[in-house]
Coordinates of C-alpha atoms in Angstrom, one line a residue:
Chain A
M1 CA 15.5 -48.5 -93.9
S2 CA 14.8 -50.8 -90.6
R3 CA 12.8 -49.4 -87.6
P4 CA 15.4 -47.3 -85.4
L5 CA 16.2 -49.0 -82.2
V6 CA 15.8 -45.7 -80.3
E7 CA 13.2 -43.3 -81.4
A8 CA 12.6 -40.1 -79.6
V9 CA 10.2 -37.5 -81.1
N10 CA 9.7 -34.0 -79.3
V11 CA 10.8 -35.5 -75.9
S12 CA 10.4 -32.8 -73.1
K13 CA 11.3 -32.9 -69.6
S14 CA 11.1 -30.6 -66.8
F15 CA 12.5 -30.6 -63.2
G16 CA 10.0 -28.2 -61.3
H17 CA 10.0 -25.1 -63.2
T18 CA 13.2 -25.7 -65.1
E19 CA 12.7 -27.2 -68.5
V20 CA 15.7 -29.3 -69.2
L21 CA 14.5 -31.0 -72.7
K22 CA 12.6 -29.0 -74.9
G23 CA 11.5 -31.2 -77.7
V24 CA 14.4 -33.5 -78.6
D25 CA 14.3 -35.6 -81.7
L26 CA 16.7 -38.6 -82.1
Q27 CA 17.1 -41.8 -84.0
V28 CA 19.5 -44.5 -83.3
H29 CA 19.7 -47.6 -85.4
A30 CA 20.8 -51.1 -84.6
G31 CA 24.8 -51.3 -84.6
E32 CA 25.2 -47.4 -84.8
V33 CA 27.4 -45.4 -82.1
V34 CA 25.8 -42.1 -81.2
C35 CA 27.8 -39.5 -79.4
L36 CA 26.0 -36.6 -77.7
L37 CA 28.1 -33.9 -77.3
G38 CA 27.1 -30.5 -75.6
P39 CA 28.0 -28.0 -72.6
S40 CA 26.9 -29.0 -69.2
G41 CA 23.3 -28.3 -68.5
S42 CA 22.5 -28.8 -72.2
G43 CA 20.2 -31.9 -71.1
K44 CA 22.4 -34.7 -72.8
T45 CA 22.8 -36.7 -69.6
T46 CA 18.9 -36.2 -68.7
F47 CA 18.0 -37.4 -72.1
L48 CA 20.1 -40.6 -71.7
R49 CA 18.5 -41.3 -68.2
C50 CA 15.2 -41.0 -70.0
V51 CA 16.0 -43.8 -72.5
N52 CA 16.1 -46.3 -69.7
A53 CA 13.4 -44.8 -67.5
L54 CA 15.7 -43.4 -64.8
E55 CA 13.6 -40.2 -65.5
R56 CA 10.1 -39.9 -66.8
I57 CA 9.5 -37.8 -69.8
D58 CA 6.9 -35.1 -69.7
G59 CA 6.1 -34.7 -73.3
G60 CA 6.7 -36.4 -76.8
W61 CA 7.5 -40.1 -77.0
L62 CA 10.3 -42.4 -76.7
R63 CA 10.5 -45.9 -78.2
V64 CA 13.2 -48.4 -77.7
D65 CA 12.9 -51.3 -79.9
G66 CA 9.5 -50.4 -80.9
E67 CA 8.2 -50.2 -77.3
L68 CA 7.4 -47.0 -75.5
V69 CA 9.7 -46.4 -72.5
G70 CA 7.8 -46.7 -69.1
L71 CA 4.5 -46.6 -70.7
L72 CA 1.9 -49.0 -72.2
E73 CA -0.8 -48.4 -74.9
R74 CA -3.9 -50.1 -73.9
G75 CA -7.5 -49.3 -75.2
G76 CA -6.3 -46.1 -76.8
R77 CA -4.9 -44.7 -73.5
L78 CA -1.5 -44.5 -72.0
H79 CA -0.7 -46.3 -68.7
R80 CA 2.3 -46.0 -66.6
M81 CA 4.3 -49.2 -66.3
T82 CA 4.5 -50.9 -62.9
D83 CA 7.9 -51.2 -61.1
K84 CA 8.1 -54.7 -62.4
Q85 CA 7.4 -54.0 -65.9
I86 CA 10.0 -51.2 -66.0
A87 CA 12.6 -53.5 -64.6
A88 CA 11.7 -56.0 -67.4
Q89 CA 12.0 -53.2 -69.9
R90 CA 15.5 -52.2 -68.5
R91 CA 16.9 -55.7 -68.9
D92 CA 17.6 -55.2 -72.6
I93 CA 19.4 -51.6 -71.9
G94 CA 22.8 -51.5 -70.5
M95 CA 24.0 -48.6 -68.7
V96 CA 27.4 -47.3 -67.5
F97 CA 27.6 -44.3 -65.2
Q98 CA 29.9 -41.4 -64.6
R99 CA 30.7 -42.4 -61.2
F100 CA 30.9 -46.3 -62.1
N101 CA 28.4 -47.1 -59.3
L102 CA 29.7 -50.6 -58.8
F103 CA 28.3 -52.3 -55.8
P104 CA 31.2 -52.0 -53.3
H105 CA 30.4 -55.0 -51.2
M106 CA 30.9 -57.4 -54.1
T107 CA 33.9 -58.4 -55.9
A108 CA 34.4 -57.5 -59.6
L109 CA 33.1 -61.1 -60.5
E110 CA 30.3 -60.9 -58.2
N111 CA 29.3 -57.5 -59.7
V112 CA 29.2 -58.8 -63.0
V113 CA 27.5 -62.3 -62.1
E114 CA 24.7 -60.5 -59.7
A115 CA 22.2 -59.3 -62.4
P116 CA 22.3 -62.4 -64.6
C117 CA 21.6 -64.6 -61.8
L118 CA 19.0 -62.5 -60.1
V119 CA 17.3 -61.1 -62.8
R120 CA 17.7 -63.6 -65.8
R121 CA 17.6 -66.6 -63.5
E122 CA 20.9 -67.9 -65.1
K123 CA 22.6 -70.8 -63.4
R124 CA 25.5 -69.4 -61.2
A125 CA 28.1 -71.6 -63.0
D126 CA 27.1 -70.2 -66.4
A127 CA 26.9 -66.7 -65.5
E128 CA 30.3 -67.0 -63.7
R129 CA 31.7 -68.4 -66.9
R130 CA 30.5 -65.5 -69.1
A131 CA 31.5 -63.0 -66.5
L132 CA 35.0 -64.3 -66.6
A133 CA 35.0 -64.0 -70.3
L134 CA 33.7 -60.5 -70.1
L135 CA 36.1 -59.4 -67.5
E136 CA 38.8 -60.8 -69.7
R137 CA 37.5 -59.0 -72.7
V138 CA 37.7 -55.6 -70.8
G139 CA 41.5 -56.8 -69.6
L140 CA 40.7 -57.5 -66.0
A141 CA 41.2 -61.3 -65.9
D142 CA 43.7 -60.9 -63.0
R143 CA 41.3 -58.8 -60.9
V144 CA 38.1 -60.8 -60.8
G145 CA 38.5 -61.2 -57.0
N146 CA 39.1 -57.8 -56.0
Y147 CA 36.6 -55.4 -54.5
P148 CA 35.9 -52.0 -56.3
A149 CA 37.8 -50.2 -53.4
Q150 CA 40.8 -52.1 -54.4
L151 CA 40.7 -51.0 -58.2
S152 CA 41.7 -47.9 -59.8
G153 CA 38.8 -45.6 -61.4
G154 CA 39.6 -47.0 -64.8
Q155 CA 39.7 -50.5 -63.8
Q156 CA 36.2 -49.9 -61.9
Q157 CA 34.7 -48.3 -65.0
R158 CA 35.7 -51.4 -67.1
V159 CA 34.1 -53.7 -64.5
A160 CA 30.9 -51.4 -64.9
I161 CA 31.1 -52.1 -68.5
A162 CA 31.4 -55.8 -68.2
R163 CA 28.6 -55.7 -65.8
A164 CA 26.3 -54.0 -68.1
L165 CA 27.2 -56.3 -70.9
A166 CA 26.4 -59.4 -68.7
M167 CA 22.8 -58.7 -69.3
Q168 CA 23.4 -59.0 -73.1
P169 CA 21.7 -55.7 -73.8
K170 CA 20.5 -54.6 -77.4
L171 CA 21.7 -51.2 -76.4
M172 CA 24.4 -49.6 -74.2
L173 CA 24.1 -46.2 -72.8
F174 CA 27.2 -44.5 -71.5
D175 CA 26.8 -41.3 -69.4
E176 CA 30.2 -39.5 -69.3
P177 CA 32.0 -42.6 -68.6
T178 CA 35.5 -41.1 -68.4
S179 CA 34.5 -37.7 -66.7
A180 CA 35.4 -39.0 -63.2
L181 CA 38.7 -40.5 -64.1
D182 CA 42.2 -39.3 -63.7
P183 CA 43.6 -38.4 -67.3
E184 CA 46.0 -41.1 -67.6
L185 CA 43.1 -43.7 -66.9
V186 CA 40.8 -42.4 -69.6
G187 CA 42.4 -44.2 -72.4
E188 CA 41.9 -47.6 -71.3
V189 CA 38.2 -47.0 -70.8
L190 CA 37.9 -45.6 -74.3
Q191 CA 39.9 -48.5 -75.8
V192 CA 37.2 -50.9 -74.3
M193 CA 34.4 -48.7 -75.8
R194 CA 36.2 -48.5 -79.1
E195 CA 36.4 -52.3 -79.3
L196 CA 32.6 -52.7 -78.4
A197 CA 31.9 -50.2 -81.2
A198 CA 34.1 -52.4 -83.6
D199 CA 32.0 -55.5 -82.5
G200 CA 28.8 -53.7 -83.7
T201 CA 27.3 -52.7 -80.3
T202 CA 24.7 -50.1 -80.4
M203 CA 25.8 -47.3 -78.1
V204 CA 24.6 -44.0 -77.2
V205 CA 27.5 -42.2 -75.6
V206 CA 27.4 -38.8 -73.7
T207 CA 30.9 -37.6 -73.7
H208 CA 33.3 -34.7 -73.8
E209 CA 35.9 -36.7 -75.6
V210 CA 35.8 -35.0 -78.9
A211 CA 38.5 -37.1 -80.3
F212 CA 36.8 -40.3 -79.3
A213 CA 33.6 -39.0 -80.9
R214 CA 35.3 -38.1 -84.2
E215 CA 36.8 -41.6 -84.3
V216 CA 34.0 -43.9 -83.3
A217 CA 30.9 -42.4 -83.7
D218 CA 28.6 -42.9 -86.9
Q219 CA 26.3 -40.0 -85.8
V220 CA 27.3 -37.1 -83.6
V221 CA 24.6 -35.0 -82.1
F222 CA 25.2 -31.7 -80.5
M223 CA 22.9 -30.3 -77.8
D224 CA 22.6 -27.2 -76.2
G225 CA 19.7 -25.6 -73.9
G226 CA 17.7 -28.9 -74.1
V227 CA 17.5 -28.9 -77.9
V228 CA 19.4 -30.7 -80.5
V229 CA 21.4 -28.0 -82.3
E230 CA 23.1 -29.9 -85.0
R231 CA 23.6 -33.6 -86.0
G232 CA 25.4 -35.4 -88.7
T233 CA 28.5 -37.5 -89.3
P234 CA 31.7 -36.7 -87.2
E235 CA 33.3 -35.0 -90.3
Q236 CA 30.0 -32.8 -90.4
V237 CA 29.6 -31.8 -87.1
I238 CA 33.0 -31.9 -85.5
G239 CA 34.9 -31.2 -88.6
A240 CA 32.7 -28.6 -90.3
P241 CA 30.2 -27.5 -87.8
R242 CA 27.4 -25.0 -89.1
H243 CA 26.1 -23.3 -86.0
E244 CA 28.0 -20.8 -84.0
R245 CA 27.2 -22.6 -80.6
T246 CA 28.8 -25.8 -82.0
R247 CA 31.8 -23.8 -83.0
A248 CA 32.0 -22.3 -79.7
F249 CA 31.7 -25.3 -77.6
L250 CA 34.4 -27.3 -79.8
A251 CA 36.8 -24.3 -79.6
R252 CA 36.2 -24.4 -75.8
V253 CA 36.6 -28.3 -75.4
R254 CA 39.8 -28.1 -77.5
S255 CA 41.6 -25.3 -75.7
G256 CA 40.8 -27.4 -72.6
D257 CA 42.4 -30.4 -74.1
E258 CA 45.7 -28.7 -75.1
G259 CA 45.8 -26.5 -71.8
Chain B
M1 CA 82.8 -35.9 -44.6
T2 CA 80.2 -33.1 -45.6
A3 CA 77.1 -35.0 -44.2
E4 CA 74.7 -32.8 -42.2
P5 CA 74.5 -33.7 -38.4
G6 CA 72.2 -36.5 -37.4
A7 CA 72.5 -38.1 -41.0
S8 CA 74.7 -41.4 -41.2
A9 CA 77.2 -41.9 -43.9
P10 CA 75.6 -42.8 -47.3
E11 CA 75.9 -46.6 -48.2
H12 CA 76.2 -46.0 -51.8
P13 CA 79.3 -44.4 -53.0
A14 CA 77.3 -42.5 -55.8
D15 CA 75.2 -41.0 -52.9
A16 CA 78.4 -39.5 -51.3
G17 CA 77.9 -36.1 -50.0
R18 CA 73.8 -36.6 -50.0
P19 CA 72.0 -37.0 -46.8
G20 CA 71.3 -40.5 -45.8
A21 CA 68.8 -42.3 -43.4
V22 CA 67.4 -40.0 -40.7
D23 CA 68.9 -40.7 -37.3
A24 CA 67.0 -38.5 -34.9
V25 CA 66.1 -38.7 -31.2
E26 CA 62.5 -39.5 -30.7
V27 CA 60.2 -37.0 -28.8
R28 CA 59.9 -38.1 -25.0
H29 CA 56.6 -38.3 -23.4
P30 CA 57.2 -37.9 -19.6
W31 CA 53.5 -37.4 -18.8
R32 CA 52.6 -40.8 -20.2
W33 CA 54.8 -42.0 -17.3
V34 CA 52.8 -39.9 -14.9
A35 CA 49.4 -41.1 -16.1
L36 CA 50.6 -44.8 -15.8
A37 CA 51.7 -44.2 -12.2
V38 CA 48.4 -42.6 -11.3
I39 CA 46.4 -45.3 -12.9
A40 CA 48.5 -48.1 -11.4
V41 CA 47.9 -46.8 -8.0
L42 CA 44.1 -46.4 -8.6
V43 CA 44.0 -50.1 -9.8
A44 CA 46.0 -51.2 -7.0
M45 CA 43.6 -49.6 -4.4
L46 CA 40.6 -51.1 -6.5
V47 CA 42.1 -54.6 -6.3
H48 CA 42.9 -54.2 -2.6
L49 CA 39.2 -53.1 -1.9
L50 CA 37.7 -56.2 -3.9
V51 CA 40.1 -58.6 -2.1
T52 CA 40.2 -57.4 1.5
N53 CA 36.9 -55.7 2.1
P54 CA 34.9 -58.0 4.3
A55 CA 31.6 -56.7 2.9
F56 CA 32.5 -58.7 -0.3
D57 CA 32.2 -62.5 0.2
W58 CA 33.3 -64.0 -3.0
A59 CA 32.4 -67.4 -2.0
F60 CA 29.0 -66.4 -1.3
T61 CA 28.8 -64.6 -4.7
L62 CA 30.1 -67.7 -6.6
E63 CA 27.5 -69.7 -4.7
V64 CA 24.7 -67.4 -5.7
M65 CA 26.3 -67.6 -9.5
N66 CA 25.7 -71.4 -9.2
Q67 CA 21.9 -71.4 -8.0
T68 CA 19.7 -73.2 -10.4
A69 CA 17.2 -70.3 -10.3
V70 CA 19.9 -67.7 -11.0
I71 CA 21.3 -69.6 -13.9
R72 CA 17.7 -69.9 -15.3
G73 CA 17.3 -66.5 -14.8
V74 CA 20.5 -65.7 -17.0
L75 CA 19.6 -68.2 -19.7
L76 CA 15.8 -67.8 -20.0
G77 CA 15.0 -64.5 -18.3
T78 CA 18.1 -62.4 -19.7
L79 CA 19.4 -64.1 -22.8
L80 CA 16.4 -65.8 -24.4
M81 CA 14.2 -62.6 -23.6
T82 CA 17.0 -60.4 -25.3
V83 CA 17.0 -62.6 -28.3
L84 CA 13.3 -62.8 -28.6
A85 CA 12.7 -59.0 -28.1
M86 CA 15.6 -58.2 -30.3
V87 CA 14.3 -60.4 -33.2
I88 CA 10.9 -58.6 -32.9
G89 CA 12.6 -55.3 -32.9
V90 CA 15.0 -55.9 -35.7
G91 CA 12.5 -57.4 -38.1
L92 CA 9.8 -54.8 -37.2
G93 CA 12.4 -52.1 -37.2
V94 CA 13.4 -52.6 -40.7
V95 CA 9.9 -52.9 -42.0
L96 CA 9.0 -49.5 -40.3
A97 CA 12.3 -48.0 -41.7
V98 CA 11.2 -49.2 -45.4
M99 CA 7.6 -47.8 -44.4
R100 CA 9.0 -44.5 -43.3
L101 CA 11.0 -44.0 -46.6
S102 CA 8.2 -45.2 -48.8
D103 CA 6.4 -42.7 -51.3
N104 CA 3.0 -43.5 -49.7
P105 CA 2.3 -40.9 -47.1
L106 CA -0.1 -43.3 -45.2
L107 CA 2.6 -45.7 -44.7
S108 CA 5.3 -43.2 -43.9
G109 CA 3.0 -41.3 -41.5
A110 CA 1.9 -44.6 -39.8
A111 CA 5.7 -45.5 -39.3
W112 CA 6.3 -42.0 -37.7
V113 CA 3.3 -42.2 -35.4
Y114 CA 4.6 -45.7 -34.2
T115 CA 8.2 -44.4 -33.5
W116 CA 7.0 -41.4 -31.9
F117 CA 4.6 -43.4 -29.4
F118 CA 7.1 -46.1 -28.4
R119 CA 10.1 -43.9 -28.1
S120 CA 8.0 -41.4 -25.8
V121 CA 7.2 -44.2 -23.3
P122 CA 10.1 -45.1 -20.9
R123 CA 10.3 -48.9 -20.9
Y124 CA 9.7 -49.3 -17.2
V125 CA 6.4 -47.7 -17.5
L126 CA 5.5 -49.4 -20.7
L127 CA 6.2 -52.9 -19.0
T128 CA 4.1 -52.0 -16.2
F129 CA 1.4 -50.8 -18.4
T130 CA 1.5 -54.0 -20.3
G131 CA 1.1 -56.0 -17.3
S132 CA -2.3 -54.0 -16.8
L133 CA -3.4 -54.3 -20.4
G134 CA -5.7 -57.1 -19.3
A135 CA -8.2 -54.8 -17.9
L136 CA -9.0 -53.6 -21.4
F137 CA -10.5 -56.9 -22.1
A138 CA -13.0 -57.6 -19.7
G139 CA -15.1 -59.5 -22.3
G140 CA -11.9 -61.5 -23.5
L141 CA -10.4 -61.1 -27.0
S142 CA -11.2 -62.8 -30.0
F143 CA -9.4 -63.3 -33.2
G144 CA -11.4 -63.5 -36.6
V145 CA -13.2 -61.4 -39.0
P146 CA -13.3 -57.7 -37.7
F147 CA -16.7 -56.3 -36.9
D148 CA -18.3 -59.6 -37.6
F149 CA -21.2 -58.8 -35.3
L150 CA -22.4 -56.2 -37.8
L151 CA -22.3 -59.0 -40.5
T152 CA -24.4 -61.1 -38.1
D153 CA -27.0 -58.5 -37.7
A154 CA -27.1 -57.6 -41.5
L155 CA -26.7 -61.1 -43.1
G156 CA -27.1 -63.4 -40.3
T157 CA -23.7 -65.0 -40.7
P158 CA -22.4 -67.0 -37.7
E159 CA -19.7 -65.6 -35.5
L160 CA -16.5 -65.5 -37.5
R161 CA -13.9 -66.1 -34.8
F162 CA -11.3 -68.7 -34.5
L163 CA -9.4 -68.1 -31.3
N164 CA -10.9 -66.6 -28.0
L165 CA -9.2 -65.8 -25.1
D166 CA -10.7 -64.8 -21.7
Q167 CA -9.5 -62.0 -19.4
A168 CA -7.6 -64.3 -17.1
T169 CA -5.7 -65.8 -20.0
I170 CA -4.9 -62.4 -21.3
Y171 CA -3.6 -61.2 -17.9
R172 CA -1.4 -64.2 -17.7
L173 CA 0.1 -63.7 -20.9
L174 CA 0.7 -60.1 -21.0
G175 CA 1.6 -60.0 -17.3
G176 CA 4.4 -62.7 -18.0
Y177 CA 7.1 -63.8 -20.4
A178 CA 5.1 -63.2 -23.5
G179 CA 4.1 -59.6 -22.4
G180 CA 7.7 -58.9 -21.7
V181 CA 8.8 -60.0 -25.0
L182 CA 6.0 -58.1 -26.8
A183 CA 6.7 -54.9 -24.9
L184 CA 10.4 -54.9 -25.1
G185 CA 10.2 -55.9 -29.0
L186 CA 7.8 -53.3 -29.7
S187 CA 9.7 -50.5 -28.0
E188 CA 12.9 -51.8 -29.5
A189 CA 11.3 -51.7 -33.0
A190 CA 11.0 -47.9 -32.7
Y191 CA 14.6 -47.5 -32.1
M192 CA 15.7 -50.0 -34.6
A193 CA 13.5 -48.2 -37.4
E194 CA 15.5 -45.0 -36.8
I195 CA 18.7 -46.9 -37.1
A196 CA 17.8 -48.8 -40.1
R197 CA 16.4 -45.5 -41.5
A198 CA 19.9 -43.9 -41.2
G199 CA 21.4 -47.1 -42.7
L200 CA 19.4 -47.0 -45.7
L201 CA 19.8 -43.3 -46.3
S202 CA 23.5 -43.7 -46.1
V203 CA 23.7 -45.8 -49.3
D204 CA 24.4 -43.7 -52.3
R205 CA 21.5 -42.8 -54.7
G206 CA 23.7 -44.2 -57.6
Q207 CA 23.4 -47.7 -56.1
H208 CA 19.8 -47.8 -56.5
E209 CA 20.1 -46.4 -60.0
A210 CA 22.7 -49.1 -60.9
A211 CA 20.8 -51.9 -59.7
E212 CA 17.4 -50.9 -61.3
A213 CA 19.5 -49.9 -64.6
L214 CA 20.5 -53.8 -64.6
G215 CA 16.6 -54.6 -64.6
M216 CA 16.2 -55.4 -60.7
T217 CA 12.9 -54.4 -59.3
K218 CA 13.0 -52.1 -56.4
R219 CA 12.5 -55.2 -54.3
Q220 CA 15.5 -56.9 -55.4
S221 CA 17.6 -54.0 -55.3
M222 CA 16.8 -53.3 -51.7
R223 CA 17.5 -56.9 -50.9
R224 CA 20.7 -57.6 -52.7
V225 CA 22.3 -54.1 -53.0
V226 CA 21.0 -51.6 -50.7
L227 CA 20.4 -53.5 -47.5
P228 CA 23.8 -55.4 -47.3
Q229 CA 25.4 -51.9 -47.7
A230 CA 23.0 -50.3 -45.1
M231 CA 24.0 -53.3 -42.8
R232 CA 27.5 -51.8 -42.3
V233 CA 25.9 -48.6 -40.9
I234 CA 23.2 -50.4 -39.2
V235 CA 25.2 -53.2 -37.3
P236 CA 27.3 -51.1 -34.8
P237 CA 24.4 -49.2 -33.2
T238 CA 22.4 -52.5 -33.3
G239 CA 25.0 -54.1 -31.1
N240 CA 24.7 -51.2 -28.8
E241 CA 20.8 -51.7 -28.7
L242 CA 21.4 -55.4 -28.2
I243 CA 23.5 -54.8 -25.1
A244 CA 21.1 -52.1 -24.0
M245 CA 18.3 -54.6 -24.4
M246 CA 20.2 -57.4 -22.4
K247 CA 20.5 -54.8 -19.3
D248 CA 16.8 -53.7 -19.8
T249 CA 15.7 -57.0 -19.1
S250 CA 16.4 -56.2 -15.4
L251 CA 13.3 -54.1 -15.7
L252 CA 11.1 -57.1 -16.3
S253 CA 10.1 -57.4 -12.6
A254 CA 7.6 -54.5 -13.4
L255 CA 5.5 -56.9 -15.3
P256 CA 6.4 -59.0 -13.2
V257 CA 8.5 -61.7 -14.7
T258 CA 10.1 -63.4 -11.9
L259 CA 12.2 -65.7 -14.0
E260 CA 14.8 -63.0 -14.8
L261 CA 18.3 -62.7 -13.4
F262 CA 18.2 -59.5 -11.4
Y263 CA 14.7 -60.5 -9.7
Q264 CA 16.2 -63.8 -8.7
V265 CA 19.2 -62.2 -7.3
T266 CA 17.3 -59.6 -5.3
Q267 CA 15.4 -62.4 -3.8
I268 CA 18.4 -64.0 -2.5
S269 CA 19.9 -60.8 -1.1
G270 CA 16.5 -60.1 0.6
R271 CA 16.6 -63.5 2.0
T272 CA 20.0 -63.7 3.2
Y273 CA 20.9 -60.0 3.8
Q274 CA 24.1 -60.4 2.0
V275 CA 23.2 -57.5 -0.3
L276 CA 26.5 -56.7 -2.0
P277 CA 27.7 -60.2 -2.7
A278 CA 24.4 -61.1 -4.2
L279 CA 24.3 -58.1 -6.5
S280 CA 28.0 -58.9 -7.3
A281 CA 26.8 -62.2 -8.9
A282 CA 24.4 -60.2 -11.0
V283 CA 27.1 -57.6 -12.1
L284 CA 29.5 -60.5 -13.0
Y285 CA 26.8 -62.1 -15.1
Y286 CA 26.0 -59.0 -17.0
L287 CA 29.8 -58.4 -17.5
V288 CA 30.2 -61.8 -18.9
L289 CA 27.1 -61.6 -21.1
T290 CA 28.0 -58.1 -22.5
S291 CA 31.7 -59.2 -23.4
V292 CA 30.1 -62.2 -25.3
L293 CA 27.9 -60.0 -27.1
M294 CA 30.8 -57.5 -28.0
V295 CA 32.8 -60.4 -29.7
G296 CA 29.9 -61.3 -31.8
Q297 CA 29.3 -57.7 -32.8
H298 CA 33.0 -57.7 -33.7
F299 CA 32.5 -60.4 -36.3
L300 CA 29.3 -59.1 -37.7
E301 CA 31.0 -55.8 -38.3
K302 CA 33.9 -57.8 -40.1
R303 CA 31.1 -59.6 -42.3
F304 CA 29.4 -56.5 -43.4
G305 CA 32.5 -54.4 -43.9
R306 CA 33.7 -56.4 -46.9
G307 CA 34.8 -54.0 -49.7
F308 CA 35.3 -51.2 -47.3
G309 CA 38.4 -50.3 -45.4
G310 CA 41.6 -52.4 -45.4
Q311 CA 43.1 -51.2 -48.7
A312 CA 41.6 -47.7 -48.3
A313 CA 44.6 -46.0 -49.9
A314 CA 44.0 -48.0 -53.2
R315 CA 40.4 -46.3 -53.3
P316 CA 40.2 -43.2 -55.6
A317 CA 38.3 -40.1 -54.4
A318 CA 35.8 -40.4 -57.2
A319 CA 34.4 -43.7 -56.1
G320 CA 30.9 -44.2 -56.3
V321 CA 30.7 -44.5 -52.4
A322 CA 31.2 -41.4 -50.2
L323 CA 31.8 -43.4 -46.9
G324 CA 34.8 -43.6 -45.2
P325 CA 36.7 -46.8 -44.3
G326 CA 36.2 -48.8 -41.1
G327 CA 33.0 -48.0 -38.9
A328 CA 32.0 -46.9 -35.4
K329 CA 33.2 -49.3 -32.6

């Protein structure tokens, strides 16, 4: 088997005296969709943020595409990366946030074009052509000139997905992409993500959408209390959970869905 | 007909018996008419005063406004000075704000001390002080390698200085136009630093993260994402500062800068004993300048308000930006 795209071994992370990650192991292979499930405070979002160095890990190691995240090995020692080196590393990792975080002073098109032009030094015309194609792919061809404030939450999140894809990342991270959406807008965002998964995009998705995880994920990872409690195929983890904590969580989430 | 009182007959037969359009008497506002009457009387009194009082001499005021020295005062002493001082103030202020928010305690401390000092000294005092600073440089002032005389002692190197100013030149520079630009600009930077800091802090943390997650460096994210949004918060108070600065140029006689509008007008009023008409010329010029600046401010606010306000109703509450629409006026 080839080397995993994301390789986390015994990753730990504390905020002050609170230990949020207590030794997380995780592997994501190219083309795979991994869904992280777990109650709030389980550390799944923190772990996702560590993968593109939005948070520093305190222990263990974390590699993306063979490179340590935020660190360089030189002369048998680890060195922290400079701001520029971290930025270069993040270029290949796309991230979609719970609260979209679109740039409010730019139109949908400008949001998507910005990073390829500024960071990858693409020609404006080329970047715009690709951006239009991406916006069409997420179903927003008629909204390219709108500012984020003029779009619904679901449309904003789809622009955010197009914005991340514009950098042609090897890996896409989704941090609860539908949690801030009105219920009737969740479907359109999940549909876009389903299509991405079908195209073979490598994705790590932190989500509460159990049905989505069951349908799309190749690997489901259940986290609680800063550790991985259970992992496996959706059939194993969601269909036949072995741990009491997993069962309790799934029961809670499902009763919420029906209520 | 079973319709409620006040409701007109329904237009559609299917709506028969259901209430139609509301036809109600609007609330009356009698006090508005009283206020109107009071203000009308006050305005009439003011106009009467301005037109009939012999202490005003509008022909003379106009004559003063047309004097070459006064017009030069408006253009060079007031307008140009304002622009130059604000350029220093805004530029240095943004740098100070970024320093203040930096992780480096030395930079943030230095910015704090700077702001503390220049906010503490009144502008009139600062201008007078600047005019007297030449006293510090009895031996003149040189630009070059610091402490080069120590190097000369130790290594026998020649003097490493490329520009020497003697004391008279320093007095002339600091006690004149350049001193005014410098003092007002440095003082303004302290206030602009606070305004810019508030603006930078108003930008949601998620914006930095989104920019950095796209592979932008901190610098790129500041320039392309954070600053343009901060500008929306920075521009309105900066317009205020600009107008205040324009009026503070009237303090320049403390240096003394004689080129400036207010000084020129007081000279004329002293010469002619026509105090009110001469000063009215200055008041009118300040009114005109402020009006022009306010128009400029309006367009700047519109430029940096892009994407905010307007269609606020379409904005979901969960949008990544926690700022309300519009902006202060």
